[in-house]
mmCIF file of C-alpha atoms in Angstrom:
data_model
loop_
_atom_site.group_PDB
_atom_site.id
_atom_site.type_symbol
_atom_site.label_atom_id
_atom_site.label_comp_id
_atom_site.label_asym_id
_atom_site.label_seq_id
_atom_site.Cartn_x
_atom_site.Cartn_y
_atom_site.Cartn_z
ATOM 1 C CA UNK K 1 -106.686 20.681 30.970
ATOM 2 C CA UNK K 2 -103.537 22.426 29.862
ATOM 3 C CA UNK K 3 -100.612 20.602 28.816
ATOM 4 C CA UNK K 4 -96.809 21.731 28.815
ATOM 5 C CA UNK K 5 -94.188 19.817 27.213
ATOM 6 C CA UNK K 6 -90.567 20.610 28.141
ATOM 7 C CA UNK K 7 -87.631 20.013 26.175
ATOM 8 C CA UNK K 8 -84.251 20.720 27.708
ATOM 9 C CA UNK K 9 -81.029 20.601 25.343
ATOM 10 C CA UNK K 10 -77.857 20.271 27.302
ATOM 11 C CA UNK K 11 -74.573 20.752 26.143
ATOM 12 C CA UNK K 12 -71.617 19.222 28.044
ATOM 13 C CA UNK K 13 -68.322 20.533 27.243
ATOM 14 C CA UNK K 14 -65.114 19.530 29.361
ATOM 15 C CA UNK K 15 -61.661 21.216 28.288
ATOM 16 C CA UNK K 16 -58.626 19.262 29.184
ATOM 17 C CA UNK K 17 -56.325 17.929 26.568
ATOM 18 C CA UNK K 18 -59.052 17.600 24.245
ATOM 19 C CA UNK K 19 -62.625 18.913 23.836
ATOM 20 C CA UNK K 20 -65.586 16.525 24.478
ATOM 21 C CA UNK K 21 -69.158 17.877 23.547
ATOM 22 C CA UNK K 22 -72.050 15.946 24.387
ATOM 23 C CA UNK K 23 -75.608 16.830 23.238
ATOM 24 C CA UNK K 24 -78.752 15.429 24.774
ATOM 25 C CA UNK K 25 -82.476 16.192 25.299
ATOM 26 C CA UNK K 26 -84.772 15.206 27.919
ATOM 27 C CA UNK K 27 -88.603 15.385 27.391
ATOM 28 C CA UNK K 28 -91.155 15.798 30.160
ATOM 29 C CA UNK K 29 -94.929 16.409 29.802
ATOM 30 C CA UNK K 30 -96.655 18.358 32.585
ATOM 31 C CA UNK K 31 -100.493 18.254 32.941
ATOM 32 C CA UNK K 32 -102.358 21.025 34.715
ATOM 33 C CA UNK K 33 -105.671 21.085 36.353
ATOM 34 C CA UNK K 34 -108.487 23.259 34.842
ATOM 35 C CA UNK K 35 -108.097 26.692 36.306
ATOM 36 C CA UNK K 36 -110.533 29.607 36.728
ATOM 37 C CA UNK K 37 -109.376 32.919 35.493
ATOM 38 C CA UNK K 38 -109.739 34.209 39.222
ATOM 39 C CA UNK K 39 -107.469 31.348 40.570
ATOM 40 C CA UNK K 40 -104.676 32.157 37.715
ATOM 41 C CA UNK K 41 -105.107 35.881 38.715
ATOM 42 C CA UNK K 42 -104.367 34.955 42.276
ATOM 43 C CA UNK K 43 -101.422 32.729 41.430
ATOM 44 C CA UNK K 44 -99.937 35.610 39.329
ATOM 45 C CA UNK K 45 -100.292 38.050 42.201
ATOM 46 C CA UNK K 46 -98.175 35.812 44.570
ATOM 47 C CA UNK K 47 -95.457 36.817 42.306
ATOM 48 C CA UNK K 48 -94.091 33.128 41.958
ATOM 49 C CA UNK K 49 -94.407 32.715 38.275
ATOM 50 C CA UNK K 50 -92.656 35.935 37.325
ATOM 51 C CA UNK K 51 -89.057 34.463 37.348
ATOM 52 C CA UNK K 52 -89.945 31.034 35.929
ATOM 53 C CA UNK K 53 -89.519 30.132 32.367
ATOM 54 C CA UNK K 54 -92.722 28.247 32.224
ATOM 55 C CA UNK K 55 -94.556 30.722 34.659
ATOM 56 C CA UNK K 56 -95.065 28.377 37.311
ATOM 57 C CA UNK K 57 -92.867 26.656 39.806
ATOM 58 C CA UNK K 58 -93.738 22.830 40.400
ATOM 59 C CA UNK K 59 -91.457 23.158 43.698
ATOM 60 C CA UNK K 60 -93.497 25.874 45.074
ATOM 61 C CA UNK K 61 -97.208 26.943 44.961
ATOM 62 C CA UNK K 62 -97.265 26.046 41.169
ATOM 63 C CA UNK K 63 -97.149 22.177 42.274
ATOM 64 C CA UNK K 64 -100.573 22.487 43.321
ATOM 65 C CA UNK K 65 -101.852 23.375 39.721
ATOM 66 C CA UNK K 66 -100.036 20.048 38.347
ATOM 67 C CA UNK K 67 -102.136 16.877 38.194
ATOM 68 C CA UNK K 68 -99.249 14.975 36.811
ATOM 69 C CA UNK K 69 -96.165 14.682 35.083
ATOM 70 C CA UNK K 70 -94.498 11.973 32.556
ATOM 71 C CA UNK K 71 -90.969 12.107 32.425
ATOM 72 C CA UNK K 72 -88.108 13.582 34.829
ATOM 73 C CA UNK K 73 -89.220 15.906 37.741
ATOM 74 C CA UNK K 74 -85.744 17.326 37.819
ATOM 75 C CA UNK K 75 -86.334 18.401 34.045
ATOM 76 C CA UNK K 76 -89.192 20.361 35.170
ATOM 77 C CA UNK K 77 -87.189 22.206 37.875
ATOM 78 C CA UNK K 78 -84.651 22.963 35.512
ATOM 79 C CA UNK K 79 -81.981 20.288 35.000
ATOM 80 C CA UNK K 80 -82.439 16.412 34.082
ATOM 81 C CA UNK K 81 -79.941 15.481 36.876
ATOM 82 C CA UNK K 82 -79.907 11.824 36.383
ATOM 83 C CA UNK K 83 -79.520 12.089 32.664
ATOM 84 C CA UNK K 84 -76.799 14.636 33.036
ATOM 85 C CA UNK K 85 -74.921 12.428 35.568
ATOM 86 C CA UNK K 86 -75.270 9.469 33.155
ATOM 87 C CA UNK K 87 -73.728 11.373 30.439
ATOM 88 C CA UNK K 88 -70.846 12.238 32.470
ATOM 89 C CA UNK K 89 -70.016 8.772 33.594
ATOM 90 C CA UNK K 90 -70.470 7.455 30.023
ATOM 91 C CA UNK K 91 -67.615 10.025 29.218
ATOM 92 C CA UNK K 92 -65.606 8.897 32.358
ATOM 93 C CA UNK K 93 -66.033 5.394 31.209
ATOM 94 C CA UNK K 94 -64.988 6.166 27.456
ATOM 95 C CA UNK K 95 -62.100 8.141 28.648
ATOM 96 C CA UNK K 96 -63.389 11.301 27.067
ATOM 97 C CA UNK K 97 -62.898 13.315 30.324
ATOM 98 C CA UNK K 98 -59.144 13.195 29.955
ATOM 99 C CA UNK K 99 -58.469 12.985 33.813
#
């Protein structure tokens, strides 16, 4: 079993009358199946992992390699969408967006 832990740090910066900077992180743990060397070679030969930060695409063929995740699926794909939106809503509610 291979375990991958993703940390994504996000900086939100909106420039209007003033600058609001919010920094947050999201942690997601991804668990992979035990894979043979030949299957790993097959996956690499598909070309899918070549442009991925973690060398797999959970939304593609790489999803078949994953036995589970703990955390935000969208963090694995690339952006913790709910957390990002919640931070923007918080900035709006607190009047930090200046709009």
